[in-house]
CSV table of C-alpha atoms and ligand atoms in Angstrom, one decimal:
chain,number,residue,atom,x,y,z
A,500,UNK,CA,60.8,25.9,9.0
A,501,UNK,CA,58.1,26.8,11.5
A,502,UNK,CA,55.2,25.6,9.9
A,503,UNK,CA,54.2,21.8,10.3
A,504,UNK,CA,57.2,19.9,8.7
A,505,UNK,CA,56.5,16.5,7.4
A,506,UNK,CA,59.1,14.2,5.4
A,507,UNK,CA,57.3,13.2,1.9
A,508,UNK,CA,59.7,10.2,1.6
A,509,UNK,CA,59.0,7.0,1.3
A,510,UNK,CA,61.8,3.9,0.7
A,511,UNK,CA,60.9,2.1,-2.1
A,512,UNK,CA,58.9,-1.3,-1.2
A,513,UNK,CA,60.2,-5.0,-1.7
A,514,UNK,CA,61.0,-4.6,-5.6
A,515,UNK,CA,61.5,-7.8,-7.4
A,516,UNK,CA,64.7,-6.6,-9.2
A,517,UNK,CA,67.1,-3.8,-8.6
A,518,UNK,CA,66.4,-2.0,-12.0
A,519,UNK,CA,70.1,-0.9,-11.3
A,520,UNK,CA,71.6,-4.2,-11.1
A,521,UNK,CA,69.6,-5.1,-14.5
A,522,UNK,CA,71.1,-2.0,-16.5
A,523,UNK,CA,74.5,-3.1,-15.1
A,524,UNK,CA,74.0,-7.1,-16.3
A,525,UNK,CA,72.4,-5.7,-19.6
A,526,UNK,CA,75.9,-3.7,-19.9
A,527,UNK,CA,78.1,-6.2,-18.9
A,528,UNK,CA,76.4,-8.6,-21.7
A,529,UNK,CA,77.1,-6.4,-24.3
A,530,UNK,CA,81.2,-5.5,-23.1
A,531,UNK,CA,81.7,-9.1,-22.6
A,532,UNK,CA,80.6,-9.8,-26.1
A,533,UNK,CA,82.6,-6.7,-27.5
A,534,UNK,CA,85.7,-7.9,-25.4
A,535,UNK,CA,85.5,-4.4,-24.4
A,536,UNK,CA,88.8,-3.2,-22.2
A,537,UNK,CA,88.0,-3.9,-18.3
A,538,UNK,CA,88.9,-0.2,-17.7
A,539,UNK,CA,86.5,1.3,-20.2
A,540,UNK,CA,84.0,-1.1,-18.7
A,541,UNK,CA,84.9,0.1,-15.2
A,542,UNK,CA,83.5,3.7,-17.0
A,543,UNK,CA,80.7,3.1,-18.3
A,544,UNK,CA,79.1,0.6,-16.1
A,545,UNK,CA,78.6,3.6,-13.4
A,546,UNK,CA,77.2,6.7,-13.4
A,547,UNK,CA,78.5,10.0,-13.7
A,548,UNK,CA,77.2,12.3,-11.1
A,549,UNK,CA,74.3,12.2,-9.0
A,550,UNK,CA,72.8,14.5,-7.6
A,551,UNK,CA,70.3,13.9,-4.3
A,552,UNK,CA,68.2,17.0,-3.4
A,553,UNK,CA,66.0,17.2,-0.6
A,554,UNK,CA,63.6,20.6,-0.5
A,555,UNK,CA,60.4,21.9,1.3
A,556,UNK,CA,57.4,22.3,-0.3
A,557,UNK,CA,54.6,25.3,1.0
A,558,UNK,CA,51.1,23.0,1.2
A,559,UNK,CA,47.7,24.8,0.2
A,560,UNK,CA,47.2,24.4,4.0
A,561,UNK,CA,50.5,26.6,5.4
A,562,UNK,CA,52.6,23.2,6.1
A,563,UNK,CA,55.7,22.1,4.5
A,564,UNK,CA,56.7,18.7,3.5
A,565,UNK,CA,60.2,17.8,2.5
A,566,UNK,CA,60.4,15.8,-0.5
A,567,UNK,CA,63.3,13.8,-2.0
A,568,UNK,CA,64.5,14.2,-5.4
A,569,UNK,CA,67.3,12.9,-8.1
A,570,UNK,CA,69.3,14.4,-11.2
A,571,UNK,CA,71.6,11.5,-12.5
A,572,UNK,CA,73.9,11.7,-15.5
A,573,UNK,CA,75.6,8.5,-16.3
A,574,UNK,CA,77.6,9.6,-19.4
A,575,UNK,CA,78.4,12.9,-21.6
A,576,UNK,CA,80.5,11.7,-23.6
A,577,UNK,CA,78.5,12.1,-26.9
A,578,UNK,CA,77.2,15.3,-26.2
A,579,UNK,CA,74.7,16.9,-23.3
A,580,UNK,CA,73.0,14.9,-21.5
A,581,UNK,CA,69.3,13.9,-21.9
A,582,UNK,CA,66.4,12.5,-19.9
A,583,UNK,CA,62.9,12.3,-18.7
A,584,UNK,CA,62.2,13.5,-15.6
A,585,UNK,CA,59.6,11.0,-13.0
A,586,UNK,CA,57.5,12.1,-10.1
A,587,UNK,CA,56.1,8.8,-8.7
A,588,UNK,CA,55.9,7.1,-4.8
A,589,UNK,CA,58.1,4.6,-5.7
A,590,UNK,CA,61.2,6.5,-7.4
A,591,UNK,CA,64.6,5.8,-5.8
A,592,UNK,CA,68.5,6.6,-6.8
A,593,UNK,CA,68.9,3.1,-8.3
A,594,UNK,CA,65.9,3.7,-10.1
A,595,UNK,CA,66.7,6.7,-11.8
A,596,UNK,CA,70.6,5.6,-12.0
A,597,UNK,CA,69.4,2.9,-14.2
A,598,UNK,CA,66.8,4.6,-16.2
A,599,UNK,CA,70.0,7.4,-17.2
A,600,UNK,CA,71.8,4.6,-18.6
A,601,UNK,CA,69.6,3.0,-20.6
A,602,UNK,CA,69.0,6.6,-22.0
A,603,UNK,CA,72.7,6.8,-22.9
A,604,UNK,CA,72.3,3.8,-24.8
A,605,UNK,CA,68.9,5.1,-26.5
A,606,UNK,CA,70.6,8.0,-28.0
A,607,UNK,CA,73.4,6.0,-28.8
A,608,UNK,CA,71.8,3.8,-30.7
A,609,UNK,CA,69.7,6.3,-32.8
A,610,UNK,CA,72.7,8.0,-33.0
A,611,UNK,CA,71.4,11.6,-31.7
A,612,UNK,CA,73.9,13.4,-30.5
A,613,UNK,CA,73.2,12.9,-26.6
A,614,UNK,CA,74.3,11.4,-23.4
A,615,UNK,CA,72.4,9.9,-20.9
A,616,UNK,CA,70.6,11.8,-17.8
A,617,UNK,CA,67.6,11.0,-16.2
A,618,UNK,CA,65.7,12.5,-13.0
A,619,UNK,CA,62.8,12.1,-10.6
A,620,UNK,CA,61.1,13.2,-7.0
A,621,UNK,CA,59.5,10.4,-4.9
A,622,UNK,CA,56.0,12.1,-4.6
A,623,UNK,CA,52.4,10.8,-6.0
A,624,UNK,CA,51.2,13.9,-7.7
A,625,UNK,CA,47.8,12.8,-7.3
A,626,UNK,CA,48.2,13.6,-3.7
A,627,UNK,CA,48.9,17.1,-4.8
A,628,UNK,CA,46.6,20.1,-5.5
A,629,UNK,CA,48.2,21.7,-9.1
A,630,UNK,CA,49.2,24.7,-7.1
A,631,UNK,CA,51.1,22.5,-5.0
A,632,UNK,CA,52.0,20.3,-8.0
A,633,UNK,CA,53.4,23.9,-9.7
A,634,UNK,CA,55.5,24.7,-6.6
A,635,UNK,CA,57.0,21.5,-6.2
A,636,UNK,CA,58.4,21.0,-9.9
A,637,UNK,CA,59.5,24.6,-9.5
A,638,UNK,CA,61.6,24.0,-6.6
A,639,UNK,CA,62.7,20.8,-8.3
A,640,UNK,CA,64.0,22.8,-11.1
A,641,UNK,CA,66.0,25.4,-9.5
A,642,UNK,CA,67.4,22.5,-7.1
A,643,UNK,CA,68.5,21.0,-10.4
A,644,UNK,CA,69.8,24.0,-12.2
A,645,UNK,CA,73.3,23.1,-11.1
A,646,UNK,CA,73.3,20.0,-13.7
A,647,UNK,CA,70.6,21.2,-16.1
A,648,UNK,CA,70.6,23.4,-19.0
A,649,UNK,CA,70.5,23.5,-22.7
A,650,UNK,CA,74.1,22.8,-23.3
A,651,UNK,CA,74.5,20.2,-20.4
A,652,UNK,CA,71.6,18.1,-19.7
A,653,UNK,CA,68.0,18.7,-20.9
A,654,UNK,CA,65.0,17.1,-19.2
A,655,UNK,CA,61.5,15.8,-21.0
A,656,UNK,CA,58.6,14.4,-19.8
A,657,UNK,CA,58.0,10.5,-18.0
A,658,UNK,CA,56.0,8.6,-15.7
A,659,UNK,CA,53.0,11.6,-14.2
A,660,UNK,CA,55.3,14.5,-15.8
A,661,UNK,CA,53.9,16.2,-18.9
A,662,UNK,CA,53.7,19.4,-20.9
A,663,UNK,CA,52.8,21.5,-18.4
A,664,UNK,CA,55.4,20.4,-15.8
A,665,UNK,CA,58.2,21.3,-18.6
A,666,UNK,CA,56.5,24.9,-19.2
A,667,UNK,CA,57.2,25.2,-14.9
A,668,UNK,CA,60.4,23.7,-15.2
A,669,UNK,CA,61.7,26.2,-18.3
A,670,UNK,CA,59.7,29.4,-16.7
A,671,UNK,CA,61.9,28.5,-13.7
A,672,UNK,CA,65.1,28.3,-15.7
A,673,UNK,CA,64.3,31.2,-17.5
A,674,UNK,CA,63.3,33.9,-14.9
A,675,UNK,CA,66.7,32.7,-12.6
A,676,UNK,CA,68.7,33.3,-15.8
A,677,UNK,CA,66.7,36.9,-17.1
A,678,UNK,CA,65.7,36.0,-20.5
A,679,UNK,CA,63.9,32.4,-22.5
A,680,UNK,CA,65.6,29.2,-22.4
A,681,UNK,CA,63.1,27.0,-24.2
A,682,UNK,CA,65.8,24.5,-25.5
A,683,UNK,CA,66.7,23.8,-21.8
A,684,UNK,CA,64.5,21.3,-22.1
A,685,UNK,CA,61.5,19.2,-24.5
A,686,UNK,CA,58.4,18.1,-24.4
A,687,UNK,CA,56.6,21.1,-23.9
A,688,UNK,CA,53.7,23.0,-25.2
A,689,UNK,CA,54.2,24.5,-28.7
A,690,UNK,CA,53.7,28.1,-27.3
A,691,UNK,CA,56.7,28.1,-26.0
A,692,UNK,CA,59.2,25.8,-28.6
A,693,UNK,CA,57.8,22.4,-28.0
A,694,UNK,CA,57.7,20.6,-31.5
A,695,UNK,CA,54.8,19.8,-33.4
A,696,UNK,CA,55.0,15.4,-33.3
A,697,UNK,CA,56.4,15.5,-30.0
A,698,UNK,CA,53.4,14.1,-27.4
A,699,UNK,CA,53.1,11.3,-29.8
A,700,UNK,CA,56.6,10.4,-30.8
A,701,UNK,CA,56.7,7.8,-28.3
A,702,UNK,CA,54.0,6.2,-29.3
A,703,UNK,CA,54.9,6.7,-32.9
A,704,UNK,CA,58.1,4.8,-32.4
A,705,UNK,CA,56.5,1.9,-30.6
A,706,UNK,CA,54.0,1.7,-34.1
A,707,UNK,CA,57.2,2.2,-36.6
A,708,UNK,CA,59.3,-0.7,-34.4
A,709,UNK,CA,56.4,-2.8,-33.9
A,710,UNK,CA,55.4,-2.9,-38.3
A,711,UNK,CA,59.7,-3.6,-38.7
A,712,UNK,CA,59.1,-6.1,-36.3
A,713,UNK,CA,56.1,-7.5,-37.9
A,714,UNK,CA,57.9,-7.9,-41.2
A,715,UNK,CA,60.8,-9.5,-39.4
A,716,UNK,CA,58.8,-12.1,-38.1
A,717,UNK,CA,56.7,-12.3,-40.9
A,718,UNK,CA,53.4,-11.6,-38.7
A,719,UNK,CA,50.7,-9.9,-40.7
A,720,UNK,CA,49.5,-6.7,-38.5
A,721,UNK,CA,45.7,-6.7,-40.2
A,722,UNK,CA,45.6,-10.8,-38.3
A,723,UNK,CA,47.7,-9.1,-35.3
A,724,UNK,CA,46.4,-8.9,-31.9
A,725,UNK,CA,48.0,-6.7,-29.0
A,726,UNK,CA,47.9,-6.5,-25.5
A,727,UNK,CA,48.9,-2.8,-24.2
A,728,UNK,CA,49.9,-2.1,-20.6
A,729,UNK,CA,49.8,1.7,-19.3
A,730,UNK,CA,47.4,3.8,-21.4
A,731,UNK,CA,49.3,7.2,-20.3
A,732,UNK,CA,51.0,8.8,-22.8
A,733,UNK,CA,52.8,6.3,-24.5
A,734,UNK,CA,50.5,3.3,-23.9
A,735,UNK,CA,47.4,5.0,-25.2
A,736,UNK,CA,49.3,7.0,-28.4
A,737,UNK,CA,50.6,3.5,-29.3
A,738,UNK,CA,47.4,2.0,-28.8
A,739,UNK,CA,45.6,4.7,-31.3
A,740,UNK,CA,48.7,4.5,-34.2
A,741,UNK,CA,48.8,0.5,-33.9
A,742,UNK,CA,45.3,0.7,-34.9
A,743,UNK,CA,45.5,3.3,-37.4
A,744,UNK,CA,48.8,0.7,-38.6
A,745,UNK,CA,45.8,-2.1,-39.3
A,746,UNK,CA,46.6,-4.0,-35.6
A,747,UNK,CA,43.8,-5.3,-33.5
A,748,UNK,CA,44.3,-3.9,-30.0
A,749,UNK,CA,42.8,-6.6,-27.3
A,750,UNK,CA,43.8,-5.6,-24.0
A,751,UNK,CA,44.6,-2.1,-22.6
A,752,UNK,CA,45.2,-1.2,-18.9
A,753,UNK,CA,46.3,1.4,-16.2
A,754,UNK,CA,46.7,1.4,-12.8
A,755,UNK,CA,43.2,0.7,-11.9
A,756,UNK,CA,43.3,-2.4,-13.7
A,757,UNK,CA,42.8,-4.1,-17.5
A,758,UNK,CA,40.2,-4.1,-20.1
A,759,UNK,CA,39.8,-7.1,-22.6
A,760,UNK,CA,37.9,-8.0,-26.0
A,761,UNK,CA,39.2,-10.4,-28.3
A,762,UNK,CA,37.8,-8.9,-31.0
A,763,UNK,CA,38.6,-5.7,-30.9
A,764,UNK,CA,38.7,-2.3,-28.7
A,765,UNK,CA,37.7,0.8,-30.2
A,766,UNK,CA,40.3,3.0,-29.0
A,767,UNK,CA,39.0,6.8,-29.6
A,768,UNK,CA,35.7,5.0,-27.8
A,769,UNK,CA,37.8,4.6,-25.0
A,770,UNK,CA,39.4,7.7,-25.3
A,771,UNK,CA,36.5,9.6,-24.6
A,772,UNK,CA,35.3,7.4,-22.1
A,773,UNK,CA,38.7,7.8,-20.2
A,774,UNK,CA,38.3,11.1,-20.8
A,775,UNK,CA,34.6,11.1,-18.7
A,776,UNK,CA,36.2,8.4,-16.3
A,777,UNK,CA,39.3,9.0,-15.0
A,778,UNK,CA,39.6,5.0,-15.9
A,779,UNK,CA,39.5,2.7,-18.7
A,780,UNK,CA,38.0,-0.1,-16.7
A,781,UNK,CA,33.8,-0.5,-17.9
A,782,UNK,CA,34.5,0.6,-20.8
A,783,UNK,CA,31.0,-1.4,-22.7
A,784,UNK,CA,32.0,-4.8,-24.1
A,785,UNK,CA,34.8,-5.3,-22.2
A,786,UNK,CA,36.0,-7.5,-19.8
A,787,UNK,CA,38.0,-6.8,-17.1
A,788,UNK,CA,41.2,-8.4,-16.3
A,789,UNK,CA,43.9,-7.5,-14.0
A,790,UNK,CA,47.4,-5.8,-15.1
A,791,UNK,CA,49.0,-9.3,-14.2
A,792,UNK,CA,46.2,-11.0,-16.1
A,793,UNK,CA,46.7,-8.4,-19.3
A,794,UNK,CA,50.2,-9.7,-19.5
A,795,UNK,CA,49.2,-13.8,-20.1
A,796,UNK,CA,46.5,-12.7,-22.7
A,797,UNK,CA,46.8,-15.3,-25.7
A,798,UNK,CA,47.5,-12.3,-28.2
A,799,UNK,CA,50.0,-11.9,-30.9
A,800,UNK,CA,51.8,-9.0,-29.4
A,801,UNK,CA,52.2,-7.6,-26.1
A,802,UNK,CA,53.2,-3.4,-25.5
A,803,UNK,CA,54.3,-3.3,-21.8
A,804,UNK,CA,54.0,0.6,-21.6
A,805,UNK,CA,53.8,1.2,-17.6
A,806,UNK,CA,56.9,1.0,-15.5
A,807,UNK,CA,60.0,-1.6,-14.8
A,808,UNK,CA,59.7,-4.7,-14.0
A,809,UNK,CA,56.6,-6.4,-15.4
A,810,UNK,CA,57.5,-9.2,-17.2
A,811,UNK,CA,59.5,-11.3,-14.6
A,812,UNK,CA,61.0,-15.0,-14.1
A,813,UNK,CA,58.0,-15.8,-12.2
A,814,UNK,CA,55.2,-14.8,-15.7
A,815,UNK,CA,57.7,-14.9,-18.2
A,816,UNK,CA,57.3,-18.9,-18.8
A,817,UNK,CA,53.4,-17.8,-19.6
A,818,UNK,CA,53.8,-15.1,-21.7
A,819,UNK,CA,51.8,-16.2,-24.9
A,820,UNK,CA,52.7,-13.0,-27.3
A,821,UNK,CA,54.8,-13.9,-30.0
A,822,UNK,CA,56.7,-10.8,-30.1
A,823,UNK,CA,56.8,-8.0,-27.0
A,824,UNK,CA,57.6,-4.6,-28.0
A,825,UNK,CA,59.0,-2.7,-24.4
A,826,UNK,CA,57.0,1.0,-24.7
A,827,UNK,CA,57.8,1.1,-21.3
A,828,UNK,CA,61.7,1.4,-20.2
A,829,UNK,CA,62.7,-1.7,-18.1
A,830,UNK,CA,59.8,-3.9,-18.2
A,831,UNK,CA,61.6,-7.0,-19.0
A,832,UNK,CA,64.3,-8.0,-15.5
A,833,UNK,CA,67.1,-10.1,-17.2
A,834,UNK,CA,65.7,-13.1,-15.7
A,835,UNK,CA,63.1,-12.6,-18.1
A,836,UNK,CA,64.2,-12.0,-20.6
A,837,UNK,CA,66.4,-15.5,-21.1
A,838,UNK,CA,63.6,-17.1,-20.1
A,839,UNK,CA,61.7,-15.2,-22.9
A,840,UNK,CA,64.6,-15.5,-26.1
A,841,UNK,CA,64.9,-19.3,-25.0
A,842,UNK,CA,60.6,-20.5,-25.7
A,843,UNK,CA,61.5,-18.1,-29.5
A,844,UNK,CA,59.3,-14.9,-28.0
A,845,UNK,CA,60.9,-11.7,-29.4
A,846,UNK,CA,61.7,-8.9,-27.5
A,847,UNK,CA,62.3,-5.2,-29.2
A,848,UNK,CA,64.1,-3.6,-26.9
A,849,UNK,CA,62.9,-0.3,-24.9
A,850,UNK,CA,65.9,1.4,-25.6
A,851,UNK,CA,64.8,1.0,-29.3
A,852,UNK,CA,61.1,0.5,-29.5
A,853,UNK,CA,60.6,4.1,-26.8
A,854,UNK,CA,63.2,6.0,-28.8
A,855,UNK,CA,60.8,7.8,-30.8
A,856,UNK,CA,60.1,10.3,-27.4
A,857,UNK,CA,63.8,10.9,-27.2
A,858,UNK,CA,64.7,11.5,-31.3
A,859,UNK,CA,61.7,14.4,-31.5
A,860,UNK,CA,63.3,15.4,-28.5
A,861,UNK,CA,66.5,16.2,-30.0
A,862,UNK,CA,64.7,17.9,-33.2
A,863,UNK,CA,62.6,20.1,-30.4
A,864,UNK,CA,65.8,21.2,-29.0
A,865,UNK,CA,67.5,21.7,-32.3
A,866,UNK,CA,64.2,23.3,-33.7
A,867,UNK,CA,64.8,26.0,-29.5
A,868,UNK,CA,68.5,26.3,-30.8
A,869,UNK,CA,68.2,27.6,-34.3
A,870,UNK,CA,64.4,29.2,-33.5
A,871,UNK,CA,63.4,27.7,-36.8
A,872,UNK,CA,60.4,25.4,-36.4
A,873,UNK,CA,59.6,22.3,-38.7
A,874,UNK,CA,56.3,20.8,-40.1
A,875,UNK,CA,54.7,18.2,-38.2
A,876,UNK,CA,55.2,15.8,-41.6
A,877,UNK,CA,58.7,16.7,-41.9
A,878,UNK,CA,59.1,15.3,-38.1
A,879,UNK,CA,57.4,12.3,-38.9
A,880,UNK,CA,59.4,11.2,-41.7
A,881,UNK,CA,62.8,12.2,-40.0
A,882,UNK,CA,61.6,9.6,-37.2
A,883,UNK,CA,60.6,6.7,-39.3
A,884,UNK,CA,63.7,7.3,-41.4
A,885,UNK,CA,66.0,6.7,-37.8
A,886,UNK,CA,63.8,4.4,-35.9
A,887,UNK,CA,64.4,2.2,-39.3
A,888,UNK,CA,67.7,2.3,-39.6
A,889,UNK,CA,68.0,2.0,-36.0
A,890,UNK,CA,66.1,-0.8,-36.0
A,891,UNK,CA,68.1,-2.7,-39.4
A,892,UNK,CA,71.2,-1.5,-37.3
A,893,UNK,CA,70.0,-3.6,-34.1
A,894,UNK,CA,68.8,-6.5,-36.1
A,895,UNK,CA,72.4,-7.4,-38.4
A,896,UNK,CA,74.4,-7.2,-34.8
A,897,UNK,CA,71.7,-9.6,-33.6
A,898,UNK,CA,72.0,-11.6,-37.1
A,899,UNK,CA,75.7,-11.8,-37.2
A,900,UNK,CA,76.1,-12.5,-33.1
A,901,UNK,CA,73.0,-15.4,-33.5
A,902,UNK,CA,71.7,-13.3,-30.2
A,903,UNK,CA,68.5,-11.3,-28.6
A,904,UNK,CA,67.5,-8.1,-30.6
A,905,UNK,CA,68.5,-6.4,-27.1
A,906,UNK,CA,72.3,-7.7,-26.9
A,907,UNK,CA,71.8,-6.5,-30.6
A,908,UNK,CA,71.3,-3.1,-29.6
A,909,UNK,CA,73.1,-2.8,-27.0
A,910,UNK,CA,76.5,-4.0,-29.1
A,911,UNK,CA,75.5,-1.1,-31.3
A,912,UNK,CA,74.6,1.6,-28.2
A,913,UNK,CA,77.7,0.5,-26.5
A,914,UNK,CA,80.1,-0.1,-28.8
A,915,UNK,CA,79.4,3.9,-30.6
A,916,UNK,CA,80.3,5.5,-26.6
A,917,UNK,CA,82.7,3.2,-26.1
A,918,UNK,CA,84.8,5.0,-29.7
A,919,UNK,CA,83.7,8.6,-28.3
A,920,UNK,CA,85.4,7.7,-25.5
A,921,UNK,CA,88.7,6.4,-27.1
A,922,UNK,CA,88.3,9.1,-29.3
A,923,UNK,CA,87.9,11.6,-27.2
A,924,UNK,CA,91.0,10.0,-24.8
A,925,UNK,CA,91.3,10.9,-20.6
A,926,UNK,CA,91.5,14.2,-19.3
A,927,UNK,CA,93.6,15.6,-18.2
B,1218,NAD,P1,52.5,8.3,-17.5
B,1218,NAD,O1,52.2,8.9,-16.3
B,1218,NAD,O2,51.8,8.8,-19.4
B,1218,NAD,O3,51.2,6.8,-18.0
B,1218,NAD,C1,51.5,5.4,-16.8
B,1218,NAD,C2,50.1,4.6,-17.8
B,1218,NAD,O4,50.8,3.6,-16.7
B,1218,NAD,C3,49.3,5.5,-17.0
B,1218,NAD,O5,48.2,4.8,-17.6
B,1218,NAD,C4,49.3,4.9,-15.5
B,1218,NAD,O6,47.7,4.9,-15.0
B,1218,NAD,C5,50.0,3.6,-16.2
B,1218,NAD,N1,50.0,2.7,-14.7
B,1218,NAD,C6,50.8,3.3,-13.7
B,1218,NAD,N2,51.6,2.2,-13.1
B,1218,NAD,C7,51.0,1.0,-13.2
B,1218,NAD,C8,50.7,-0.2,-13.1
B,1218,NAD,N3,51.4,-0.7,-12.4
B,1218,NAD,N4,50.0,-1.0,-13.9
B,1218,NAD,C9,49.8,-1.0,-14.7
B,1218,NAD,N5,49.3,0.3,-15.6
B,1218,NAD,C10,50.4,1.1,-14.4
B,1218,NAD,O7,54.0,7.7,-18.1
B,1218,NAD,P2,54.6,7.5,-19.3
B,1218,NAD,O8,55.5,9.1,-20.1
B,1218,NAD,O9,53.2,6.7,-20.6
B,1218,NAD,O10,55.1,6.2,-19.0
B,1218,NAD,C11,54.9,4.6,-19.0
B,1218,NAD,C12,56.5,4.3,-19.6
B,1218,NAD,O11,57.0,4.5,-20.8
B,1218,NAD,C13,57.4,4.7,-18.7
B,1218,NAD,O12,58.4,3.3,-18.4
B,1218,NAD,C14,58.1,5.8,-19.2
B,1218,NAD,O13,59.8,5.9,-18.7
B,1218,NAD,C15,58.1,5.3,-20.9
B,1218,NAD,N6,58.6,6.5,-21.9
B,1218,NAD,C16,58.3,7.5,-21.6
B,1218,NAD,C17,58.4,8.1,-22.6
B,1218,NAD,C18,57.9,10.1,-23.1
B,1218,NAD,O14,58.1,10.7,-24.0
B,1218,NAD,N7,56.8,9.8,-21.8
B,1218,NAD,C19,59.4,8.2,-23.2
B,1218,NAD,C20,59.9,6.7,-23.6
B,1218,NAD,C21,60.0,6.2,-22.5
């Protein structure tokens, strides 16, 4: 490398709670209640494979930057590993490990035949041109083909990655194979084997479980206000679909800050405004709130749909919502969870609340493998069946053990993976 070489890797800034420790604590609670055998517990509380890659990317000015990325497979017992790829400056190996473990439980909870994986690159994509982003994506895709493939490990979009990024990954793997491999990623554009309904799937799942939770808590959607943190794929579509389902969206935010109007925000108009300005802040008829203030607003339902560690032991005592629906992965720390539970606040856990995305990803992969594509109505109906079934199974466990919905969901998911591990036995 003769050109200027600059390392683009950064260490994670001080985080309140290490997400990997949170993930292991959540697993431990379920393993304890299931009275799980010690050796099985030791297997399931660690990740199976972790790949760390460092790779150069040519910048538009001719210089090279070295990036660090990860692909982690937590578990492959029930099928190929499945999980998104995140581009963010705060990505760390521990974060990716946590996200991969949560994917294992999520897939098991909705009973789709996948294990769990996740990937990430330490990068702020906003600092890259489109061409630089494409080169970074293609090189990262090539680096992780050691693990990735339609039968082994299937990536999807996550924070700061989208259908275009998936198209570049699909193309890279296809060029290296000599033929098209659509089933290697999900969340692709429809032109190359993407599925109807996939872009909206996570938000649709959030809406389905929010409605189920309202029924359980005897809350009326039409008289319930909602605050949503994060206005990306998950947050913005949850806002649209929850509004259509009758909820009043009183606050939303993105990385630049939030907006609040207790009388309700017109989401279609807000989407137009965001399209023009790139932000939600400054939208007519709303007052500004910070991301921290948004979490503590006097609303009925809170949907964290941005990043981990948003509800902590520090702010949990001040949360006013009766119901938290976790659109993001890991937004609530275990300490905050205990506080919310003691205050009678119901939390629909991430592994169910945002499972709509991986469920329709599964449909996309099945369609790609069969080269036979379904109507959106069929996809949405199947998604709803799966989400409602998993919601009810979670509630049955939570009610029979008098525990939180999170623990109820873990009991369903962890026991499915444990049973699959036991029936397969130990190799050799
Ligand atoms: P995205 O990149 O589309 O959107 C992220 C949003 O969060 C943006 O609006 C961004 O401005 C905002 N944001 C970023 N940092 C923030 C901060 N510090 N405070 C407030 N807002 C902030 O990402 P996404 O795909 O919507 O993912 C959001 C969450 O949902 C992540 O936890 C992800 O793992 C999870 N998730 C995503 C999917 C999916 O299908 N995309 C599926 C399941 C779970």
